[in-house]
Short mmCIF file of N, CA, C and O in Angstrom, two decimals:
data_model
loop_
_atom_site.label_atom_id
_atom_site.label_comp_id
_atom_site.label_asym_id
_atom_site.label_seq_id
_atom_site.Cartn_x
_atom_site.Cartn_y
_atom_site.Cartn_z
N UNK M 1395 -73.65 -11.43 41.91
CA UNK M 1395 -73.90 -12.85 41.65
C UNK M 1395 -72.62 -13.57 41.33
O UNK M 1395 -71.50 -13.07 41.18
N UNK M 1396 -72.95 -14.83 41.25
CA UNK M 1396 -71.55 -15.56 40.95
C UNK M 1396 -71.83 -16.68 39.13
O UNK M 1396 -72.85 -17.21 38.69
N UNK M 1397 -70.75 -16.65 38.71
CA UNK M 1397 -70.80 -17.17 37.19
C UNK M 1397 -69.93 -17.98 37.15
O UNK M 1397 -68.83 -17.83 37.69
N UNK M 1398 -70.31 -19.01 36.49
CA UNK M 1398 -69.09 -20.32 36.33
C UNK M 1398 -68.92 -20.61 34.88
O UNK M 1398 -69.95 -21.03 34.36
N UNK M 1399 -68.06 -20.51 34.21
CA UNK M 1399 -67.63 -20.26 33.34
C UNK M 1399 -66.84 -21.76 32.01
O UNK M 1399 -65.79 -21.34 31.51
N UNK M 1400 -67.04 -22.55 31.74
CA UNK M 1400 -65.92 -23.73 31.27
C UNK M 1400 -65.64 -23.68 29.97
O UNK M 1400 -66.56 -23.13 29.37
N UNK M 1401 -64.76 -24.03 29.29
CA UNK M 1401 -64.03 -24.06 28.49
C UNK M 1401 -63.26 -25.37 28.36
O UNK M 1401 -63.12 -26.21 29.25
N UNK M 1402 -62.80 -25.40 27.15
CA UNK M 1402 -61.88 -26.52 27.07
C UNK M 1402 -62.49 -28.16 26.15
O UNK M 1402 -61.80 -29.16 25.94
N UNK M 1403 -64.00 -27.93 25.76
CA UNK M 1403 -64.58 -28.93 25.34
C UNK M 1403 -64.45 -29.55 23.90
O UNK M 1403 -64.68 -28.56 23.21
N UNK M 1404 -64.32 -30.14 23.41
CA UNK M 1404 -64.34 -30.61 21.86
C UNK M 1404 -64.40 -32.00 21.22
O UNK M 1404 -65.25 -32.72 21.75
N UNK M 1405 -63.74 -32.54 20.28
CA UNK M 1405 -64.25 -33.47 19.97
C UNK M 1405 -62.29 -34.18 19.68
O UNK M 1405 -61.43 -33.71 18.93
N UNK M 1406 -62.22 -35.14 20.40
CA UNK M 1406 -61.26 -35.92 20.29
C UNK M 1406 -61.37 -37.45 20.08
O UNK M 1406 -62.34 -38.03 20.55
N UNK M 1407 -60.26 -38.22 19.29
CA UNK M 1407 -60.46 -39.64 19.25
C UNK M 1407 -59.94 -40.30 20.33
O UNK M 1407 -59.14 -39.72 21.06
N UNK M 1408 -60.34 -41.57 20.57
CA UNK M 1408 -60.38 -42.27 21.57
C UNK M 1408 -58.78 -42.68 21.85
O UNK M 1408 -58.03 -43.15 21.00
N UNK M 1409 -58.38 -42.34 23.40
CA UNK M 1409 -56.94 -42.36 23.09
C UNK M 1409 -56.33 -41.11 23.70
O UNK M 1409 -55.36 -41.02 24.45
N UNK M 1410 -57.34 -39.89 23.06
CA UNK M 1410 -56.59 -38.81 23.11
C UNK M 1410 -56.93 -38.17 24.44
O UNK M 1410 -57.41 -38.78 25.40
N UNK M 1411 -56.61 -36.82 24.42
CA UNK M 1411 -56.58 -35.96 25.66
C UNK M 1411 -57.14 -34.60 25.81
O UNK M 1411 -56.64 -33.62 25.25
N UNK M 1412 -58.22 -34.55 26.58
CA UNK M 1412 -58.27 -32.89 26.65
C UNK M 1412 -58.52 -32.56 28.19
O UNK M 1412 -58.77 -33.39 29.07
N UNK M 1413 -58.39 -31.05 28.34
CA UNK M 1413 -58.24 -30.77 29.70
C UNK M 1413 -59.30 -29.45 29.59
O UNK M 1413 -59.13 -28.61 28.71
N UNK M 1414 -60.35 -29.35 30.52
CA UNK M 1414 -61.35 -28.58 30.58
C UNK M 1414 -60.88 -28.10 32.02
O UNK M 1414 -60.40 -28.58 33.05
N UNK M 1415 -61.35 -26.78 31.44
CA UNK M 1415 -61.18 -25.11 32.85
C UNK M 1415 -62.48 -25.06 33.34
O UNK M 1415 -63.59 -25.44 32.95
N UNK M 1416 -62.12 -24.58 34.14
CA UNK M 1416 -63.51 -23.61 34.63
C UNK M 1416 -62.87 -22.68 35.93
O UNK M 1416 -62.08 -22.82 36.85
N UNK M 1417 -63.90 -21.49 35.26
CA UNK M 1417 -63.44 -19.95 36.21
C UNK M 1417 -64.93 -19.24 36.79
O UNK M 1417 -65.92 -18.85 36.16
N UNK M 1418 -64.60 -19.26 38.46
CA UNK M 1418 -65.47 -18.99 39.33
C UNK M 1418 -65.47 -17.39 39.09
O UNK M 1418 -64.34 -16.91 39.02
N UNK M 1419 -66.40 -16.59 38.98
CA UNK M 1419 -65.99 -15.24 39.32
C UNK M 1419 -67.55 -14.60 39.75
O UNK M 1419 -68.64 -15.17 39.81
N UNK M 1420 -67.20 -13.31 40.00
CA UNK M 1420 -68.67 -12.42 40.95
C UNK M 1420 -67.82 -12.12 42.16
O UNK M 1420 -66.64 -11.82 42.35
N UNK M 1421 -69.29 -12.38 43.19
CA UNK M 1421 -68.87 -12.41 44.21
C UNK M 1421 -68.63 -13.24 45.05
O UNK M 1421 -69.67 -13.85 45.30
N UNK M 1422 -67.68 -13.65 45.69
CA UNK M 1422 -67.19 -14.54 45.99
C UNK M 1422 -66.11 -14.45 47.45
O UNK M 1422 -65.25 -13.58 47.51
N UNK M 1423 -66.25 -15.25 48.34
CA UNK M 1423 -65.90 -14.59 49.50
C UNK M 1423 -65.01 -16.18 49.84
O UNK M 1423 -63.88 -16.25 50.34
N UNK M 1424 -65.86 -17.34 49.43
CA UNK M 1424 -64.59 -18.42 49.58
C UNK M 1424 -65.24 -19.44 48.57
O UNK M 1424 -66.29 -19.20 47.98
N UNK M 1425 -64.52 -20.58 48.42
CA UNK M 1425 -64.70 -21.94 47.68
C UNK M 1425 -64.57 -22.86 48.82
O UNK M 1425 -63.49 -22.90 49.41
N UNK M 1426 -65.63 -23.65 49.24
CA UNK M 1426 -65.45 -24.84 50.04
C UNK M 1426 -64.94 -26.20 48.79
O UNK M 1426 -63.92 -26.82 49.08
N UNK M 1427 -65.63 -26.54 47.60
CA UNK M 1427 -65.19 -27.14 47.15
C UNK M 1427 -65.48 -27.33 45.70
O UNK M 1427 -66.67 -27.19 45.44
N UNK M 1428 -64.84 -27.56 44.87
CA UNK M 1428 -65.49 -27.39 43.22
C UNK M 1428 -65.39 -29.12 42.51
O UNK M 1428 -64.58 -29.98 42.86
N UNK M 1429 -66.10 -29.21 41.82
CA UNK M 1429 -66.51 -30.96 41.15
C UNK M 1429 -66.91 -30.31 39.51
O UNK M 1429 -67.19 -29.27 38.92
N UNK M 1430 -66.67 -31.95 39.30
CA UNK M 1430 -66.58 -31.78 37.64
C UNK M 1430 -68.06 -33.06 37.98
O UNK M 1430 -68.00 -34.05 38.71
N UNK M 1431 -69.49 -32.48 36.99
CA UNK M 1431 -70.07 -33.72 36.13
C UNK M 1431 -70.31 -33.76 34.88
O UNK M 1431 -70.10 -32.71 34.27
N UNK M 1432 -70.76 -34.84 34.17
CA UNK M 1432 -70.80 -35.26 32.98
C UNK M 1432 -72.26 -35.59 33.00
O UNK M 1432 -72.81 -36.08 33.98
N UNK M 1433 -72.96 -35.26 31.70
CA UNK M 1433 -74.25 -35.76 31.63
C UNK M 1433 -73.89 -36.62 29.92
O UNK M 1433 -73.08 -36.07 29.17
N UNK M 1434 -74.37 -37.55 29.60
CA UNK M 1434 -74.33 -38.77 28.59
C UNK M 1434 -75.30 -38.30 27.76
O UNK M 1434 -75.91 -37.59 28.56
N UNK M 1435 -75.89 -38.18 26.72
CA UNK M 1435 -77.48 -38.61 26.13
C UNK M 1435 -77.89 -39.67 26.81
O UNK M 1435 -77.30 -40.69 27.15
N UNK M 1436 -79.82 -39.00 27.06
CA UNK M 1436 -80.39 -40.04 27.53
C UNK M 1436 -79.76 -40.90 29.43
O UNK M 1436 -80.09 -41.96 29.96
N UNK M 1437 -78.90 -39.93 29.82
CA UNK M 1437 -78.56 -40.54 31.08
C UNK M 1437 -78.74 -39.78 32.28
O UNK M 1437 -79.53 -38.93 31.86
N UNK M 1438 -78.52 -39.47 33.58
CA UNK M 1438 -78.43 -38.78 34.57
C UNK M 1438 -77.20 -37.84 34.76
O UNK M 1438 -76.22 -38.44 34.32
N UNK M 1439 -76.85 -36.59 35.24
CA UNK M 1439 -75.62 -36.13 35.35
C UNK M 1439 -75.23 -36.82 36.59
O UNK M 1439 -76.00 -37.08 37.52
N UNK M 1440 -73.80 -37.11 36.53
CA UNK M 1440 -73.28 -37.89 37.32
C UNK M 1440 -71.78 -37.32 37.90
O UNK M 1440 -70.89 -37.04 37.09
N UNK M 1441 -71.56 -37.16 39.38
CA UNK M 1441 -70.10 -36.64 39.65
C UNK M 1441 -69.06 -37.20 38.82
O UNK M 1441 -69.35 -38.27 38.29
N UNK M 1442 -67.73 -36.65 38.56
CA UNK M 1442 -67.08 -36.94 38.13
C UNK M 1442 -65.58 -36.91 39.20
O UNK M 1442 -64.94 -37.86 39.68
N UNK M 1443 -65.43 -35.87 39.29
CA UNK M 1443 -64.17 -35.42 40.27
C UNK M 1443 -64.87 -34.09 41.46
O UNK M 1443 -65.63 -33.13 41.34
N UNK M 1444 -64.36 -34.50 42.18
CA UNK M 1444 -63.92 -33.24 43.22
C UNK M 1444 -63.09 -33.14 44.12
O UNK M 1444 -62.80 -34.06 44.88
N UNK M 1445 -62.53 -31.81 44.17
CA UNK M 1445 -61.55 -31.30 45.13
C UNK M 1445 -61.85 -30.29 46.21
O UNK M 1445 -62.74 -29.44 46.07
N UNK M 1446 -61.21 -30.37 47.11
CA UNK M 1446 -61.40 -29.70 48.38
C UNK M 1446 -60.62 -28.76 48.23
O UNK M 1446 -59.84 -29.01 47.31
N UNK M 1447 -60.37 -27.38 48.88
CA UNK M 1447 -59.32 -26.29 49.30
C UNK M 1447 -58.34 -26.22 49.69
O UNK M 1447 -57.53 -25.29 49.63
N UNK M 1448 -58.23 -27.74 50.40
CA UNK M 1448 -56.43 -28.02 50.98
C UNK M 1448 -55.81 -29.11 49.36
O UNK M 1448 -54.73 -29.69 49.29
N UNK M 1449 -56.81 -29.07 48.34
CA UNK M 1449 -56.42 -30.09 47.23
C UNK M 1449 -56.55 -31.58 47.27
O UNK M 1449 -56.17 -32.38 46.41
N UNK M 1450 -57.30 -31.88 48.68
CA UNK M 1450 -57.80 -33.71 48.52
C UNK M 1450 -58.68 -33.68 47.66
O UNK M 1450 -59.43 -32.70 47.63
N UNK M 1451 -58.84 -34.77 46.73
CA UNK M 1451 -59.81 -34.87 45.60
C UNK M 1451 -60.07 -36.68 45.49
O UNK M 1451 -59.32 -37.60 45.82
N UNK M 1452 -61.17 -36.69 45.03
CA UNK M 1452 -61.51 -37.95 44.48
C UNK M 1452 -62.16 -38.32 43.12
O UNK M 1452 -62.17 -37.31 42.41
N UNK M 1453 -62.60 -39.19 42.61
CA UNK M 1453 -63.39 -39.41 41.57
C UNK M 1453 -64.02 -40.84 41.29
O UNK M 1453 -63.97 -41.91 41.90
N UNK M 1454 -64.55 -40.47 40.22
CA UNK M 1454 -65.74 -41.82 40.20
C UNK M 1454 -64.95 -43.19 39.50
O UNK M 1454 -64.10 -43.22 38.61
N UNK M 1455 -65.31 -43.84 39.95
CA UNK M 1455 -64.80 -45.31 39.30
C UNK M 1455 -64.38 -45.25 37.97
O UNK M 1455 -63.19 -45.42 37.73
N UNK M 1456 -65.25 -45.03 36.97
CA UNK M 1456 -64.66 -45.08 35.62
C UNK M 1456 -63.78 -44.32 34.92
O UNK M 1456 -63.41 -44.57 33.77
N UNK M 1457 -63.23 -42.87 35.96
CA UNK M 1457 -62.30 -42.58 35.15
C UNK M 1457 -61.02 -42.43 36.47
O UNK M 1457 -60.34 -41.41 36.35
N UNK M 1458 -60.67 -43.31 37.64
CA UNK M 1458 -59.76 -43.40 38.13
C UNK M 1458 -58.55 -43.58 37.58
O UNK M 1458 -58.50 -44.65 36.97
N UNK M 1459 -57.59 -42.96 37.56
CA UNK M 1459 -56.36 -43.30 36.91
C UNK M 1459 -56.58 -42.62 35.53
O UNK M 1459 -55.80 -42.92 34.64
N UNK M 1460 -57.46 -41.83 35.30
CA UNK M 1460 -56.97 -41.61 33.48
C UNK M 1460 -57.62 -39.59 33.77
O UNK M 1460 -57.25 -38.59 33.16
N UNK M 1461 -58.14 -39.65 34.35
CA UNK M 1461 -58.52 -38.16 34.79
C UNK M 1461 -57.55 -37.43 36.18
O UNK M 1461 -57.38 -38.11 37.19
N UNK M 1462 -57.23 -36.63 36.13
CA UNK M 1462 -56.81 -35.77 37.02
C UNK M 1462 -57.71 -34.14 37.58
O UNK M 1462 -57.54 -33.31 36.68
N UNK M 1463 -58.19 -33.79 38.26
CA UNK M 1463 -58.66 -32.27 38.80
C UNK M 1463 -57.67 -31.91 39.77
O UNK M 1463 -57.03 -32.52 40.63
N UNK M 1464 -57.79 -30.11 39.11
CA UNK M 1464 -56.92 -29.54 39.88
C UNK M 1464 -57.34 -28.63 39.96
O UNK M 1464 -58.11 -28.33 39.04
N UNK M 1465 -57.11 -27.56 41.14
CA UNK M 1465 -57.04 -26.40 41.20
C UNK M 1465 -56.55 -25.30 41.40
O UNK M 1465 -55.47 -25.44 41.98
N UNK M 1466 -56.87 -23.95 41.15
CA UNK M 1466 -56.30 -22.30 41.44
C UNK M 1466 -56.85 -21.45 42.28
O UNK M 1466 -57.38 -20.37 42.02
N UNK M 1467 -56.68 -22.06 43.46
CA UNK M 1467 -57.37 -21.55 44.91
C UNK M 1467 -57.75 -19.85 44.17
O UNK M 1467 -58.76 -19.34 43.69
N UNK M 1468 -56.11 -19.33 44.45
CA UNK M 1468 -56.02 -18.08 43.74
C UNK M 1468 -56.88 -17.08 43.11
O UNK M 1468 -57.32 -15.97 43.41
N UNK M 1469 -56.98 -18.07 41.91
CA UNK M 1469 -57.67 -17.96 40.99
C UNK M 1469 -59.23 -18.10 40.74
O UNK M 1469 -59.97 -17.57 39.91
N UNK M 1470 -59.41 -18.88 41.59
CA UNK M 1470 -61.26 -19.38 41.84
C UNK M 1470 -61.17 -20.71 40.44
O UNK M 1470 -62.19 -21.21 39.97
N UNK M 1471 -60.07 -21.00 40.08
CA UNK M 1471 -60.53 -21.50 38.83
C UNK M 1471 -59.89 -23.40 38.80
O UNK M 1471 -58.74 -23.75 39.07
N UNK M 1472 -60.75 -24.08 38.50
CA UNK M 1472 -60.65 -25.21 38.45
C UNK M 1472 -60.44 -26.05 37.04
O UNK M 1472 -60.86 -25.54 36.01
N UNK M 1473 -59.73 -27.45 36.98
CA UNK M 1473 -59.24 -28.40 35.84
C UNK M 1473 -59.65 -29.77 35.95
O UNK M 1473 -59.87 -30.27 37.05
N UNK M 1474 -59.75 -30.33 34.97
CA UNK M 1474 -60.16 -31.63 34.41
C UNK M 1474 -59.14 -32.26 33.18
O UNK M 1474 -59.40 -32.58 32.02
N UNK M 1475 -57.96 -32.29 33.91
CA UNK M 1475 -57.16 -33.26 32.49
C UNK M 1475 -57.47 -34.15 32.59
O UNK M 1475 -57.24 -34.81 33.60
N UNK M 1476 -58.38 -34.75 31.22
CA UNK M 1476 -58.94 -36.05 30.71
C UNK M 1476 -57.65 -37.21 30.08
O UNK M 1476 -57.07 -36.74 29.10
N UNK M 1477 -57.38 -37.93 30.31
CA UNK M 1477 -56.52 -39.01 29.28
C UNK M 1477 -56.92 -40.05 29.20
O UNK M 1477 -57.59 -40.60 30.07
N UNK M 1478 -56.57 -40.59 28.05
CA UNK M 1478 -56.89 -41.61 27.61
C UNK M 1478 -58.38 -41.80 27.46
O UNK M 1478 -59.06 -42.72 27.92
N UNK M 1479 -58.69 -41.02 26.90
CA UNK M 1479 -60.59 -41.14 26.48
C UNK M 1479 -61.12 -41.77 25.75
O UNK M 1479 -60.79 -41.82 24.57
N UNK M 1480 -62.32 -42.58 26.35
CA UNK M 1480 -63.11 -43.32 25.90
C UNK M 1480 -64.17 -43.03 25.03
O UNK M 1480 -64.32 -41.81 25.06
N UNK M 1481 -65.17 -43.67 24.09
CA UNK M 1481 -66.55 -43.19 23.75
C UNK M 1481 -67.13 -43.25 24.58
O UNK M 1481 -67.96 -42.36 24.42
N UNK M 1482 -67.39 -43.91 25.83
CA UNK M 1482 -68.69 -43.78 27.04
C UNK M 1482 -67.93 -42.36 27.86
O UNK M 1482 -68.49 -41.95 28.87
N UNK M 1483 -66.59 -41.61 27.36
CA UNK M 1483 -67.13 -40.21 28.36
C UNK M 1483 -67.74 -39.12 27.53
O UNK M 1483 -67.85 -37.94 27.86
N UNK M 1484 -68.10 -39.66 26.45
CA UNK M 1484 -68.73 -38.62 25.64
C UNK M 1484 -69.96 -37.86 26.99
O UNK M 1484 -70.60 -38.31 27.95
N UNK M 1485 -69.73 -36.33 26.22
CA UNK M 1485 -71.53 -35.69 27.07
C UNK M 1485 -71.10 -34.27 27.52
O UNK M 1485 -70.19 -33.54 27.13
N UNK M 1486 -71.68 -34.17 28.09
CA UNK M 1486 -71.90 -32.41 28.84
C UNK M 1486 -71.09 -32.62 30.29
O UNK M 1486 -71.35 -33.27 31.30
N UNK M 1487 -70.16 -31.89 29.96
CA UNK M 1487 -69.26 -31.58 31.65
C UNK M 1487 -69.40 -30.47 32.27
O UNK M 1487 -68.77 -29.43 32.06
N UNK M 1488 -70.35 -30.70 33.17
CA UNK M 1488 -70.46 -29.47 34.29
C UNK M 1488 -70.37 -28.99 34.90
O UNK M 1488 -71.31 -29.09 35.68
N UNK M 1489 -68.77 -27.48 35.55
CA UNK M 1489 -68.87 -27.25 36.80
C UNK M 1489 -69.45 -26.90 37.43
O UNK M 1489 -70.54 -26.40 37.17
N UNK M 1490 -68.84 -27.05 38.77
CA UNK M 1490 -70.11 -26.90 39.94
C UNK M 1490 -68.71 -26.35 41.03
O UNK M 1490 -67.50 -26.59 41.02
N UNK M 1491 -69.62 -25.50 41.93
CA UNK M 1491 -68.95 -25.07 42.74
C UNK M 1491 -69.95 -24.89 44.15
O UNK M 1491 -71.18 -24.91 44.16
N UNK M 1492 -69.28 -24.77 44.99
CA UNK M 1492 -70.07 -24.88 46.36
C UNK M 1492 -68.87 -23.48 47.38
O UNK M 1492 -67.76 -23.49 47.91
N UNK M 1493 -70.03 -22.43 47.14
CA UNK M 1493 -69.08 -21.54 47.77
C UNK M 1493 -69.66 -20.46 48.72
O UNK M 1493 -70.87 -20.25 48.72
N UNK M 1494 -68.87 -19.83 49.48
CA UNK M 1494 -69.87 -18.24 50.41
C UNK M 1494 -69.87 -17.07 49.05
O UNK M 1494 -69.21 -16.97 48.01
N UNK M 1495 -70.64 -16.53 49.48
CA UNK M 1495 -70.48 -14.87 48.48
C UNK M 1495 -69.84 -14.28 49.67
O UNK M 1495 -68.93 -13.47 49.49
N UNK M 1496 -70.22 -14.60 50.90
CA UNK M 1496 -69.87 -13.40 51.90
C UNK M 1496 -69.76 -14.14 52.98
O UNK M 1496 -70.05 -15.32 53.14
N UNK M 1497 -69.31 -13.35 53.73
CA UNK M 1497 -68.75 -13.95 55.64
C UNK M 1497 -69.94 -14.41 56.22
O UNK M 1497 -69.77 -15.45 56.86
N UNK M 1498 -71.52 -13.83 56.21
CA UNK M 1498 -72.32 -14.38 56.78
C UNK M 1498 -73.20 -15.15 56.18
O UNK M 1498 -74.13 -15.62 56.84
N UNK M 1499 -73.07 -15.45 54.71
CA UNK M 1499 -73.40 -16.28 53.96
C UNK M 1499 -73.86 -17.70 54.20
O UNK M 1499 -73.37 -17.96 55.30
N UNK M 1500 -74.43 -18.60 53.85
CA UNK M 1500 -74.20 -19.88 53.95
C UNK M 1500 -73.63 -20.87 52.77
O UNK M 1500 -74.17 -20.36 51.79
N UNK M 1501 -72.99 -21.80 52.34
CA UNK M 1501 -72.17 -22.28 51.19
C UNK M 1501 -73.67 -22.14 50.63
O UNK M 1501 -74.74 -22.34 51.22
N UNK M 1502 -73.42 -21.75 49.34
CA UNK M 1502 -74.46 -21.57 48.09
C UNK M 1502 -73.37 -22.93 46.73
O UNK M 1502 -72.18 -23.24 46.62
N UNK M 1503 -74.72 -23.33 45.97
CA UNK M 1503 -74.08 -24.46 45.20
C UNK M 1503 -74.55 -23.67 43.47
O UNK M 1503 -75.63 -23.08 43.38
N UNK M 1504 -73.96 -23.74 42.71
CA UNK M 1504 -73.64 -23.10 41.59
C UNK M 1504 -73.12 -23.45 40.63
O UNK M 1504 -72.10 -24.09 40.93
N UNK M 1505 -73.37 -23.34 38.88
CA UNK M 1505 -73.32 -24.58 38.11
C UNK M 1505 -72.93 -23.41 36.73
O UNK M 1505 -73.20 -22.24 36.45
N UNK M 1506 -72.11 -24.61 36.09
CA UNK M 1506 -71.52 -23.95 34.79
C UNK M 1506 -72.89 -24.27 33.92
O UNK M 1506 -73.83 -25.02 34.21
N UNK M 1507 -72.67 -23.40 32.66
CA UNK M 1507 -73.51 -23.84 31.71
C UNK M 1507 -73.44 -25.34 30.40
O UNK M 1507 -74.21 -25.91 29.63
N UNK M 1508 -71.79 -25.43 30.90
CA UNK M 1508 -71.27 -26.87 30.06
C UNK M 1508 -71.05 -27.01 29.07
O UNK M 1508 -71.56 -26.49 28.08
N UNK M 1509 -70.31 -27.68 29.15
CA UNK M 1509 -68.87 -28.07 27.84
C UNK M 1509 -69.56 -29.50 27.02
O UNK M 1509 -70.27 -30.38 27.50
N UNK M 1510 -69.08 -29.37 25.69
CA UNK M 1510 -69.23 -30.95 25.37
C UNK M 1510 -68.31 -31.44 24.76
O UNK M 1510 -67.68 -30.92 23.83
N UNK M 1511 -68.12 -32.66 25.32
CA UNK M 1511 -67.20 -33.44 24.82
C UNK M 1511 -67.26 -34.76 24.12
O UNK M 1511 -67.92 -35.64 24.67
N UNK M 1512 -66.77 -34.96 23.18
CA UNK M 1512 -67.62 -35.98 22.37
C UNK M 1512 -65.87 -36.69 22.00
O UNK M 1512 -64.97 -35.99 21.54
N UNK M 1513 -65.75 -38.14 22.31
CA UNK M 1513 -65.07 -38.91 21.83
C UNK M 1513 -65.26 -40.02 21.24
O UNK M 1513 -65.67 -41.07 21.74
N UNK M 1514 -64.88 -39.76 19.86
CA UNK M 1514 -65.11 -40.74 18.70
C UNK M 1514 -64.48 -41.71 18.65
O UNK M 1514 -63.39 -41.46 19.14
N UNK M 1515 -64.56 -43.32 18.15
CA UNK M 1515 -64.07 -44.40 18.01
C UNK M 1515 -62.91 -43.70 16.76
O UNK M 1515 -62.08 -44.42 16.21
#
């Protein structure tokens, strides 16, 4: 099976910075592409970032310019440096990965258990 793993969550003031991991492991034969979401209280989980295997990435409107994702092909393991954080990114950040286990596989989609991050005024 495959396990997604994140780290990196806590409680910072508004302003500040944190950078959340996440590590793909099992079985695992490739990564088509890995994304970061956030779920709010009381809201929908919602994309945040994602990156592709050659490293094109995008993200959602509200945190353009203050978030960065990256990744460790290598490694199976993916990043979320947060800056400059707000109280509306408070919530649950979830990776997600979209990957083969095997050569005849088809991409299977696969989810961390989630981080929280809570930024205080």
């Amino acid at each position: 099976q495959v396990q997604l793993v994140e780290s990196g969550g806590g409680l910072v003031q508004a302003g500040g910075s944190l950078k959340l991991s996440c590590v793909a492991s099992g079985s695992i034969f490739s990564v088509n592409f890995m994304r970061w979401y956030r779920q709010a209280p009381g809201k929908e989980r919602e994309l945040v970032a994602v990156i592709i295997s050659d490293g094109q990435s995008n993200y959602a409107d509200p945190v353009k310019g203050r978030f960065t994702i990256s990744r460790d092909n290598a490694r199976n393991k993916v990043y979320l440096q947060m800056n400059s954080l707000k109280p509306e990114d408070t919530g649950v950040y979830y990776c997600n990965a979209v990957l083969r286990m095997d050569r005849l596989s088809p991409p299977r989609n696969f989810w961390g258990q989630g981080t929280q991050v809570t930024v205080s005024l």
